[in-house]
Amino acid sequence: MMWALVLFDLPTDTKQARREYALFRKKLLTDGFTQMQYSVYARPCASKETLAVHVQRVERSLPPDGEVRILELTDKQFERMRIFWGKRRKQTETPPCQLELF
């Protein structure tokens, strides 16, 4: 399992910029990304090939301004993420169950 992390900093100073921000965010959600933090979205992918497809989709929907970064992580790397809420540590998000065929 692989994870695609999209981190972005987009301008919102004009009405058009806010529209482009909202459209980019909506495309991420439509493509199965979930919001981890403000401007940080993650999506689990079953393989490197699947991950590459979703990275290409993000690249095709890039807004004209701002900065977007895509980080590719293995499941093991994602599990080692340390998450804190205040001074308390929280558990890392659990990956979705894989489809089992009998």
Coordinates of C-alpha atoms in Angstrom, one line a residue:
M1 CA 0.0 0.0 0.0
M2 CA 1.2 3.5 -0.8
W3 CA 0.0 6.9 0.2
A4 CA -0.2 10.2 -1.8
L5 CA 0.0 13.3 0.4
V6 CA -0.9 16.6 -1.3
L7 CA 0.3 19.7 0.6
F8 CA -0.6 23.1 -0.9
D9 CA -0.5 26.9 -0.3
L10 CA -2.8 28.6 -2.7
P11 CA -3.7 32.3 -2.8
T12 CA -7.2 33.4 -1.7
D13 CA -6.8 37.1 -2.1
T14 CA -9.2 37.6 -5.0
K15 CA -12.6 36.1 -5.9
Q16 CA -11.0 34.2 -8.8
A17 CA -8.2 32.8 -6.6
R18 CA -10.8 31.6 -4.0
R19 CA -12.8 30.0 -6.9
E20 CA -9.6 28.2 -8.1
Y21 CA -8.8 27.1 -4.6
A22 CA -12.3 25.7 -4.1
L23 CA -12.2 23.9 -7.4
F24 CA -8.8 22.3 -6.7
R25 CA -9.9 21.1 -3.2
K26 CA -13.2 19.7 -4.7
K27 CA -11.2 17.7 -7.3
L28 CA -9.0 16.3 -4.6
L29 CA -12.1 15.2 -2.6
T30 CA -13.7 13.7 -5.8
D31 CA -10.6 11.7 -6.4
G32 CA -10.7 10.1 -3.0
F33 CA -8.4 12.3 -1.0
T34 CA -9.3 13.1 2.6
Q35 CA -8.4 16.2 4.5
M36 CA -5.8 15.5 7.2
Q37 CA -5.1 19.2 8.1
Y38 CA -5.8 22.5 6.5
S39 CA -4.3 22.3 3.0
V40 CA -3.0 18.7 3.6
Y41 CA -4.9 15.8 1.9
A42 CA -4.0 12.1 1.8
R43 CA -5.1 9.2 -0.3
P44 CA -4.3 5.5 0.1
C45 CA -3.3 3.7 -3.1
A46 CA -3.1 -0.1 -3.6
S47 CA 0.1 0.1 -5.7
K48 CA 2.8 2.4 -7.2
E49 CA 0.9 2.3 -10.5
T50 CA -2.4 3.5 -8.9
L51 CA -0.5 6.2 -7.0
A52 CA 1.0 7.4 -10.3
V53 CA -2.5 7.7 -11.8
H54 CA -3.7 9.9 -8.9
V55 CA -0.5 12.0 -9.0
Q56 CA -1.2 12.7 -12.7
R57 CA -4.8 13.7 -11.8
V58 CA -3.5 16.2 -9.3
E59 CA -1.0 17.6 -11.8
R60 CA -3.8 18.0 -14.4
S61 CA -5.9 20.0 -11.9
L62 CA -3.2 22.4 -10.6
P63 CA -4.4 26.0 -10.3
P64 CA -2.4 28.7 -12.1
D65 CA -0.9 30.2 -8.9
G66 CA 0.4 28.9 -5.6
E67 CA 2.5 26.0 -4.5
V68 CA 1.5 22.3 -4.5
R69 CA 3.7 19.5 -3.2
I70 CA 3.0 15.8 -3.6
L71 CA 4.7 13.4 -1.2
E72 CA 4.6 9.6 -1.9
L73 CA 4.9 7.4 1.1
T74 CA 4.8 3.7 1.7
D75 CA 2.3 2.3 4.2
K76 CA 5.1 1.7 6.7
Q77 CA 6.3 5.3 6.4
F78 CA 2.8 6.6 6.9
E79 CA 2.4 4.4 10.0
R80 CA 5.5 6.0 11.6
M81 CA 4.0 9.5 11.4
R82 CA 3.8 11.1 14.8
I83 CA 0.6 13.0 15.4
F84 CA 0.0 15.3 18.4
W85 CA -3.1 17.0 19.5
G86 CA -1.9 19.6 22.0
K87 CA 0.6 17.6 24.1
R88 CA -1.3 14.3 23.7
R89 CA -0.2 11.8 21.1
K90 CA -2.9 10.5 18.7
Q91 CA -2.9 7.3 16.6
T92 CA -2.2 7.5 12.9
E93 CA -5.2 7.1 10.6
T94 CA -5.9 3.5 9.8
P95 CA -5.7 2.5 6.2
P96 CA -8.8 1.3 4.5
C97 CA -9.4 -2.5 4.5
Q98 CA -8.3 -4.2 1.3
L99 CA -10.9 -6.0 -0.7
E100 CA -10.9 -9.7 0.0
L101 CA -12.0 -12.2 -2.7
F102 CA -13.0 -15.8 -1.8

